[in-house]
Amino acid sequence: MRVVAAPDSFKGSLSAMEAAEAIACGVKRACPACIVETIPIADGGEGTLDVLVHARGGEYRTYLVQDPLGQPVAAQIGLIEGGRIGIVEMAQASGLLLLPPAQRNPLRTSSYGTGELIRACLDLGCDELIITLGGSATVDGGLGMLAALGAKFFDAQQELLPPLGASLPRLAAVDLTDLDQRLRACRITIASDVTNPVCGPAGAAPVFGPQKGATPAMVETLALGLQKLAQLTAAVTGVHVEDLPGGGAAGGLGAALVAYAGGVIRSGIDVVLDALHIDKQLAGAQLVFTGEGRLDGQTAQGKAPVGLAQRARAHGCQVIALVGSLGEGYEAVFEQGIDGIWPILAEPQDLASAMASADSLLAAAAYRAMRFYCRILGKEKN
């Protein structure tokens, strides 16, 4: 029997690679004769860079850039296809996890460091970019990223504005004279794990602002500012981004890349699965194990396990999800190609100890699930 182990990361405890290896260990223990292939996956969030570089035999480059608060931070880009394609993971330079909770304030954070990483790829001669947007600390509409690439933003008095979320409501004009022209000569794929627009009730500010430290008053300020930026963007570029699906990813950076750099937004999991040539990997497999730290209703909205399950279903594979915990609405994934769900905890356990022993818990859950699957398969054959 051929089995594929293709989980996302278990955030805070296991990388996707570590999770895949733990699953493979459990499967082989239950079925020594099985052929198990490990394929770590991601959906555009943290860890996507590592998954793509590993799968495509790429290399890393490290740069000192600005973190969300303008402090220096070492961040990596990935290079694949002989350096032709550059991979920028926004979380590397502008990620929420770079800031302690007390410093998270989307009025004060900027995506400038992400722009510096994009510029580094252009300097290396990349003619294609994959930019992953998950895990950001910002709701600046992409002002920081654009500023790092040469754009300038002004208020009504023609005063230069700092590229921060707090500047959004004061926007009156943008100068693109010095915007890096290499952007338009580059094919840019924007890998997003959400479909939210920039503006409206499901927009970047009300949905993601609180996760990044925004108070209700900050959310209102940011929402008004993003609306103003969208109007200015339409006037300057002719591109209307208010309702663009995925435009609200990374606090509006998705929309900025579309309007100002000609980027195309795609589902993050589809970008990753295509880069991994997953359909070739699934051909001939009977069973697929996937998983993530928490599975809930949001998982059904294009997250990694469901994206993989939909591909697996097309190949006639059965899919088992191994998860750290279940949340409200998890049942929706059964309609998306996942056949069974196995929480990895065998007994009540506090979060800290569960995360510390996640590899052994995951391996044990894979063992139990595989034994059950083999037993049922044997009964069906009889």
Short mmCIF file of C-alpha atoms in Angstrom, two decimals:
data_model
loop_
_atom_site.label_atom_id
_atom_site.label_comp_id
_atom_site.label_asym_id
_atom_site.label_seq_id
_atom_site.Cartn_x
_atom_site.Cartn_y
_atom_site.Cartn_z
CA MET A 1 0.00 0.00 0.00
CA ARG A 2 1.22 3.51 -0.84
CA VAL A 3 0.55 6.18 1.79
CA VAL A 4 1.24 9.92 1.60
CA ALA A 5 1.94 11.91 4.79
CA ALA A 6 1.29 15.57 3.92
CA PRO A 7 0.50 17.74 6.95
CA ASP A 8 0.75 21.47 7.53
CA SER A 9 2.73 22.66 10.53
CA PHE A 10 1.40 22.31 14.06
CA LYS A 11 2.04 25.93 15.02
CA GLY A 12 4.25 26.40 18.04
CA SER A 13 5.27 22.76 18.22
CA LEU A 14 6.08 21.04 14.90
CA SER A 15 7.13 22.22 11.47
CA ALA A 16 5.38 20.60 8.52
CA MET A 17 8.47 18.47 7.91
CA GLU A 18 8.60 17.31 11.53
CA ALA A 19 4.89 16.54 11.47
CA ALA A 20 5.23 14.53 8.25
CA GLU A 21 8.08 12.49 9.71
CA ALA A 22 6.10 11.77 12.90
CA ILE A 23 3.13 10.58 10.86
CA ALA A 24 5.35 8.38 8.71
CA CYS A 25 6.84 6.83 11.85
CA GLY A 26 3.40 5.89 13.17
CA VAL A 27 2.20 4.55 9.83
CA LYS A 28 5.28 2.37 9.35
CA ARG A 29 4.90 0.99 12.86
CA ALA A 30 1.33 -0.08 12.08
CA CYS A 31 2.08 -1.27 8.55
CA PRO A 32 5.77 -2.05 7.97
CA ALA A 33 5.11 -3.09 4.39
CA CYS A 34 3.59 0.26 3.46
CA ILE A 35 5.44 2.70 1.24
CA VAL A 36 5.16 6.10 2.94
CA GLU A 37 6.04 9.34 1.20
CA THR A 38 6.44 12.52 3.27
CA ILE A 39 5.31 15.74 1.60
CA PRO A 40 5.19 18.73 3.99
CA ILE A 41 2.64 21.33 2.86
CA ALA A 42 1.62 24.89 3.72
CA ASP A 43 -1.07 27.34 2.63
CA GLY A 44 0.74 30.66 2.44
CA GLY A 45 1.30 31.19 6.15
CA GLU A 46 4.43 30.80 8.22
CA GLY A 47 6.54 27.90 7.05
CA THR A 48 5.60 28.16 3.38
CA LEU A 49 9.09 29.37 2.51
CA ASP A 50 10.69 26.28 4.05
CA VAL A 51 8.22 23.91 2.37
CA LEU A 52 8.88 25.35 -1.09
CA VAL A 53 12.65 25.61 -0.75
CA HIS A 54 12.87 22.04 0.57
CA ALA A 55 10.61 20.58 -2.11
CA ARG A 56 12.28 22.35 -5.01
CA GLY A 57 15.89 21.98 -3.90
CA GLY A 58 16.32 25.72 -3.51
CA GLU A 59 18.58 27.88 -1.41
CA TYR A 60 18.21 30.64 1.16
CA ARG A 61 19.61 34.15 1.30
CA THR A 62 19.55 36.17 4.52
CA TYR A 63 19.16 39.95 4.70
CA LEU A 64 19.03 42.52 7.49
CA VAL A 65 15.76 44.39 7.03
CA GLN A 66 13.21 46.29 9.10
CA ASP A 67 10.83 44.40 11.34
CA PRO A 68 7.22 45.66 11.76
CA LEU A 69 8.39 48.40 14.15
CA GLY A 70 11.37 49.48 12.08
CA GLN A 71 13.99 47.60 14.07
CA PRO A 72 16.62 45.46 12.32
CA VAL A 73 15.80 41.78 11.86
CA ALA A 74 17.48 38.98 9.91
CA ALA A 75 15.03 37.63 7.34
CA GLN A 76 15.35 35.00 4.64
CA ILE A 77 14.20 34.72 1.06
CA GLY A 78 14.19 31.53 -1.00
CA LEU A 79 15.55 30.99 -4.49
CA ILE A 80 14.42 28.12 -6.70
CA GLU A 81 14.75 27.22 -10.38
CA GLY A 82 18.39 28.24 -10.36
CA GLY A 83 17.61 31.59 -8.81
CA ARG A 84 15.01 32.55 -11.40
CA ILE A 85 12.13 32.42 -8.90
CA GLY A 86 12.31 34.29 -5.62
CA ILE A 87 10.15 33.38 -2.63
CA VAL A 88 9.25 36.05 -0.09
CA GLU A 89 7.45 35.00 3.09
CA MET A 90 5.96 38.12 4.62
CA ALA A 91 6.14 36.66 8.12
CA GLN A 92 9.94 36.67 7.87
CA ALA A 93 10.18 40.47 7.99
CA SER A 94 6.71 41.70 8.93
CA GLY A 95 5.35 38.81 10.97
CA LEU A 96 3.18 39.01 14.06
CA LEU A 97 5.37 36.52 15.90
CA LEU A 98 8.30 38.93 15.66
CA LEU A 99 6.58 41.16 18.22
CA PRO A 100 5.68 40.42 21.84
CA PRO A 101 1.97 40.93 22.55
CA ALA A 102 2.55 44.26 24.31
CA GLN A 103 4.11 45.73 21.15
CA ARG A 104 1.40 44.69 18.71
CA ASN A 105 -0.30 47.82 17.39
CA PRO A 106 -1.31 47.94 13.71
CA LEU A 107 -1.34 51.73 13.75
CA ARG A 108 2.42 51.64 14.33
CA THR A 109 3.49 48.61 12.30
CA SER A 110 4.73 48.65 8.71
CA SER A 111 5.32 46.18 5.88
CA TYR A 112 8.51 48.03 4.87
CA GLY A 113 10.74 45.01 5.55
CA THR A 114 8.72 42.89 3.14
CA GLY A 115 9.36 45.48 0.46
CA GLU A 116 13.07 45.26 1.21
CA LEU A 117 12.96 41.49 0.65
CA ILE A 118 11.14 41.96 -2.65
CA ARG A 119 13.80 44.45 -3.72
CA ALA A 120 16.50 41.94 -2.78
CA CYS A 121 14.91 39.39 -5.11
CA LEU A 122 14.81 41.93 -7.92
CA ASP A 123 18.47 42.80 -7.32
CA LEU A 124 19.32 39.11 -7.71
CA GLY A 125 17.68 39.07 -11.12
CA CYS A 126 14.55 37.07 -10.30
CA ASP A 127 11.95 37.29 -13.06
CA GLU A 128 9.25 35.58 -11.01
CA LEU A 129 8.21 36.06 -7.40
CA ILE A 130 6.03 34.02 -5.07
CA ILE A 131 4.97 36.21 -2.14
CA THR A 132 3.22 34.51 0.78
CA LEU A 133 1.08 36.73 2.99
CA GLY A 134 0.13 34.74 6.09
CA GLY A 135 1.11 35.69 9.63
CA SER A 136 1.58 39.44 9.19
CA ALA A 137 1.60 42.03 11.97
CA THR A 138 0.40 44.85 9.74
CA VAL A 139 -2.72 46.64 8.53
CA ASP A 140 -0.95 49.34 6.53
CA GLY A 141 -2.51 48.60 3.15
CA GLY A 142 0.94 47.80 1.80
CA LEU A 143 2.23 51.36 2.32
CA GLY A 144 5.44 50.10 3.88
CA MET A 145 6.12 47.57 1.16
CA LEU A 146 5.51 50.17 -1.54
CA ALA A 147 7.66 52.77 0.24
CA ALA A 148 10.58 50.34 0.34
CA LEU A 149 10.20 49.99 -3.41
CA GLY A 150 10.19 53.74 -4.07
CA ALA A 151 6.61 54.99 -3.64
CA LYS A 152 5.90 58.13 -1.60
CA PHE A 153 2.68 59.03 0.19
CA PHE A 154 1.50 62.52 1.15
CA ASP A 155 -1.22 64.18 3.20
CA ALA A 156 -3.40 67.12 2.10
CA GLN A 157 -0.61 69.57 3.01
CA GLN A 158 1.85 67.66 0.79
CA GLU A 159 3.74 66.45 3.85
CA LEU A 160 5.46 63.09 3.41
CA LEU A 161 3.70 60.42 5.46
CA PRO A 162 5.47 57.56 7.25
CA PRO A 163 4.35 54.21 5.79
CA LEU A 164 2.31 53.08 8.80
CA GLY A 165 -1.27 52.08 9.46
CA ALA A 166 -1.79 55.36 11.31
CA SER A 167 -1.09 57.29 8.08
CA LEU A 168 -3.93 55.70 6.12
CA PRO A 169 -6.70 58.17 7.11
CA ARG A 170 -4.46 61.12 6.18
CA LEU A 171 -3.66 59.92 2.66
CA ALA A 172 -4.23 62.47 -0.07
CA ALA A 173 -1.68 61.71 -2.79
CA VAL A 174 0.84 59.13 -3.95
CA ASP A 175 3.97 59.65 -6.04
CA LEU A 176 4.99 56.59 -8.06
CA THR A 177 7.83 58.27 -9.95
CA ASP A 178 10.50 56.24 -8.18
CA LEU A 179 8.53 53.01 -7.82
CA ASP A 180 10.80 50.17 -8.92
CA GLN A 181 9.94 49.53 -12.57
CA ARG A 182 11.29 45.98 -12.35
CA LEU A 183 8.07 45.01 -10.56
CA ARG A 184 6.08 45.24 -13.78
CA ALA A 185 8.60 43.11 -15.64
CA CYS A 186 8.32 40.38 -13.03
CA ARG A 187 5.61 37.74 -12.77
CA ILE A 188 4.23 38.00 -9.24
CA THR A 189 2.09 35.30 -7.64
CA ILE A 190 0.48 36.29 -4.34
CA ALA A 191 -0.18 33.26 -2.15
CA SER A 192 -3.01 34.04 0.26
CA ASP A 193 -4.66 31.80 2.82
CA VAL A 194 -7.73 34.07 3.10
CA THR A 195 -10.26 35.52 0.65
CA ASN A 196 -11.26 38.63 2.59
CA PRO A 197 -11.49 41.95 0.71
CA VAL A 198 -9.79 45.16 1.78
CA CYS A 199 -12.97 46.98 2.78
CA GLY A 200 -16.35 46.20 4.30
CA PRO A 201 -17.52 44.08 7.26
CA ALA A 202 -15.30 41.17 6.17
CA GLY A 203 -12.39 43.47 5.38
CA ALA A 204 -8.83 43.56 6.64
CA ALA A 205 -9.40 45.90 9.59
CA PRO A 206 -12.46 44.37 11.33
CA VAL A 207 -11.48 40.75 10.72
CA PHE A 208 -7.71 40.76 11.20
CA GLY A 209 -7.07 43.99 13.11
CA PRO A 210 -8.00 42.59 16.54
CA GLN A 211 -5.70 39.59 15.97
CA LYS A 212 -2.85 42.07 15.49
CA GLY A 213 -3.54 44.13 18.60
CA ALA A 214 -6.13 46.62 17.35
CA THR A 215 -8.69 48.04 19.76
CA PRO A 216 -12.22 48.79 18.46
CA ALA A 217 -11.20 52.44 17.98
CA MET A 218 -8.12 51.36 16.02
CA VAL A 219 -10.24 49.07 13.85
CA GLU A 220 -12.49 51.99 12.94
CA THR A 221 -9.50 54.20 12.10
CA LEU A 222 -7.88 51.51 9.98
CA ALA A 223 -11.10 50.65 8.16
CA LEU A 224 -11.66 54.29 7.19
CA GLY A 225 -8.03 54.58 6.14
CA LEU A 226 -8.13 51.46 3.96
CA GLN A 227 -11.26 52.77 2.26
CA LYS A 228 -9.41 56.00 1.53
CA LEU A 229 -6.41 54.10 0.19
CA ALA A 230 -8.66 52.00 -2.06
CA GLN A 231 -10.21 55.15 -3.52
CA LEU A 232 -6.79 56.73 -4.07
CA THR A 233 -5.51 53.52 -5.64
CA ALA A 234 -8.40 53.43 -8.11
CA ALA A 235 -7.74 57.05 -9.08
CA VAL A 236 -4.00 56.51 -9.55
CA THR A 237 -3.85 53.02 -11.08
CA GLY A 238 -7.35 52.44 -12.44
CA VAL A 239 -7.54 49.23 -10.42
CA HIS A 240 -10.52 48.87 -8.08
CA VAL A 241 -9.52 46.75 -5.10
CA GLU A 242 -12.27 47.40 -2.54
CA ASP A 243 -14.00 44.06 -3.10
CA LEU A 244 -11.08 42.08 -4.51
CA PRO A 245 -11.12 38.57 -3.00
CA GLY A 246 -7.91 38.14 -1.02
CA GLY A 247 -7.10 41.84 -1.28
CA GLY A 248 -7.44 42.17 2.48
CA ALA A 249 -4.76 39.57 3.14
CA ALA A 250 -1.84 40.86 5.22
CA GLY A 251 -3.71 44.02 6.10
CA GLY A 252 -4.34 45.02 2.49
CA LEU A 253 -0.91 44.16 1.12
CA GLY A 254 -2.52 41.70 -1.28
CA ALA A 255 -4.48 44.50 -2.93
CA ALA A 256 -1.39 46.72 -3.10
CA LEU A 257 0.57 44.04 -4.94
CA VAL A 258 -2.25 43.62 -7.46
CA ALA A 259 -2.78 47.33 -8.13
CA TYR A 260 0.78 48.63 -8.01
CA ALA A 261 2.84 45.61 -9.07
CA GLY A 262 0.52 43.66 -11.37
CA GLY A 263 0.43 40.64 -9.06
CA VAL A 264 -2.15 37.86 -9.22
CA ILE A 265 -3.76 36.52 -6.04
CA ARG A 266 -4.10 32.75 -5.79
CA SER A 267 -5.09 30.38 -3.04
CA GLY A 268 -1.96 29.77 -1.00
CA ILE A 269 -2.51 26.04 -0.79
CA ASP A 270 -2.98 25.78 -4.57
CA VAL A 271 0.25 27.69 -5.15
CA VAL A 272 2.10 25.31 -2.85
CA LEU A 273 0.50 22.12 -4.17
CA ASP A 274 1.25 23.11 -7.76
CA ALA A 275 4.86 23.91 -6.85
CA LEU A 276 5.12 20.49 -5.20
CA HIS A 277 3.64 18.76 -8.28
CA ILE A 278 1.23 17.16 -5.83
CA ASP A 279 -0.95 15.49 -8.45
CA LYS A 280 1.98 13.36 -9.57
CA GLN A 281 2.71 12.54 -5.93
CA LEU A 282 -0.87 11.45 -5.27
CA ALA A 283 -1.20 9.26 -8.34
CA GLY A 284 -1.26 5.65 -7.20
CA ALA A 285 -1.65 6.41 -3.48
CA GLN A 286 -4.44 4.73 -1.55
CA LEU A 287 -4.39 6.77 1.65
CA VAL A 288 -3.38 10.32 2.55
CA PHE A 289 -2.68 11.62 6.04
CA THR A 290 -2.86 15.36 6.55
CA GLY A 291 -3.26 17.54 9.61
CA GLU A 292 -2.72 20.79 11.47
CA GLY A 293 -2.77 22.09 15.01
CA ARG A 294 -6.43 23.06 15.05
CA LEU A 295 -9.18 22.05 12.65
CA ASP A 296 -12.41 24.08 12.60
CA GLY A 297 -14.86 25.76 10.27
CA GLN A 298 -12.16 28.03 8.88
CA THR A 299 -10.23 24.99 7.68
CA ALA A 300 -12.96 24.44 5.10
CA GLN A 301 -12.27 27.90 3.64
CA GLY A 302 -9.19 26.89 1.66
CA LYS A 303 -6.74 25.94 4.39
CA ALA A 304 -4.04 23.35 3.76
CA PRO A 305 -5.79 20.11 4.84
CA VAL A 306 -8.88 20.80 2.74
CA GLY A 307 -6.91 21.99 -0.28
CA LEU A 308 -4.93 18.77 -0.19
CA ALA A 309 -8.03 16.63 0.42
CA GLN A 310 -9.74 18.04 -2.65
CA ARG A 311 -6.76 17.07 -4.80
CA ALA A 312 -6.58 13.65 -3.15
CA ARG A 313 -10.27 12.99 -3.74
CA ALA A 314 -9.75 13.58 -7.47
CA HIS A 315 -7.22 10.73 -7.39
CA GLY A 316 -9.52 8.38 -5.48
CA CYS A 317 -7.50 8.59 -2.26
CA GLN A 318 -9.03 8.39 1.18
CA VAL A 319 -7.96 11.17 3.55
CA ILE A 320 -7.44 11.12 7.31
CA ALA A 321 -6.73 14.34 9.21
CA LEU A 322 -4.71 14.18 12.43
CA VAL A 323 -5.29 17.31 14.51
CA GLY A 324 -4.26 18.84 17.79
CA SER A 325 -7.78 20.03 18.55
CA LEU A 326 -11.21 20.47 16.99
CA GLY A 327 -13.13 23.74 16.87
CA GLU A 328 -16.61 24.90 15.98
CA GLY A 329 -17.75 24.04 12.48
CA TYR A 330 -15.19 21.30 11.86
CA GLU A 331 -17.89 19.11 10.30
CA ALA A 332 -17.73 21.21 7.13
CA VAL A 333 -14.49 19.52 6.12
CA PHE A 334 -16.27 16.22 5.55
CA GLU A 335 -17.87 17.78 2.46
CA GLN A 336 -14.44 18.89 1.23
CA GLY A 337 -12.76 15.50 0.87
CA ILE A 338 -11.65 14.60 4.40
CA ASP A 339 -12.99 11.16 5.31
CA GLY A 340 -11.94 10.93 8.96
CA ILE A 341 -10.54 13.07 11.77
CA TRP A 342 -8.33 11.79 14.58
CA PRO A 343 -7.44 14.16 17.45
CA ILE A 344 -3.95 13.26 18.61
CA LEU A 345 -4.55 13.48 22.38
CA ALA A 346 -5.20 10.14 24.04
CA GLU A 347 -6.03 11.64 27.45
CA PRO A 348 -6.64 15.06 29.05
CA GLN A 349 -3.45 17.11 28.90
CA ASP A 350 -2.51 20.75 29.39
CA LEU A 351 -1.56 22.71 26.29
CA ALA A 352 2.10 23.24 27.20
CA SER A 353 2.83 19.57 27.76
CA ALA A 354 0.82 18.54 24.70
CA MET A 355 2.83 20.90 22.50
CA ALA A 356 6.09 19.70 24.03
CA SER A 357 5.27 16.09 23.16
CA ALA A 358 3.49 16.78 19.87
CA ASP A 359 5.79 14.55 17.81
CA SER A 360 5.16 11.43 19.90
CA LEU A 361 1.44 12.19 20.18
CA LEU A 362 1.18 12.60 16.42
CA ALA A 363 3.10 9.41 15.72
CA ALA A 364 0.88 7.48 18.14
CA ALA A 365 -2.28 8.87 16.55
CA ALA A 366 -1.02 7.91 13.09
CA TYR A 367 -0.32 4.41 14.40
CA ARG A 368 -3.86 4.05 15.79
CA ALA A 369 -5.48 5.45 12.66
CA MET A 370 -3.42 3.23 10.36
CA ARG A 371 -4.19 0.09 12.36
CA PHE A 372 -7.89 0.91 12.19
CA TYR A 373 -7.69 1.58 8.45
CA CYS A 374 -5.87 -1.70 7.78
CA ARG A 375 -8.38 -3.62 9.90
CA ILE A 376 -11.34 -2.13 8.05
CA LEU A 377 -9.61 -2.71 4.71
CA GLY A 378 -9.03 -6.33 5.64
CA LYS A 379 -12.67 -6.83 6.57
CA GLU A 380 -13.80 -5.28 3.29
CA LYS A 381 -11.57 -7.69 1.36
CA ASN A 382 -13.05 -10.59 3.30
#
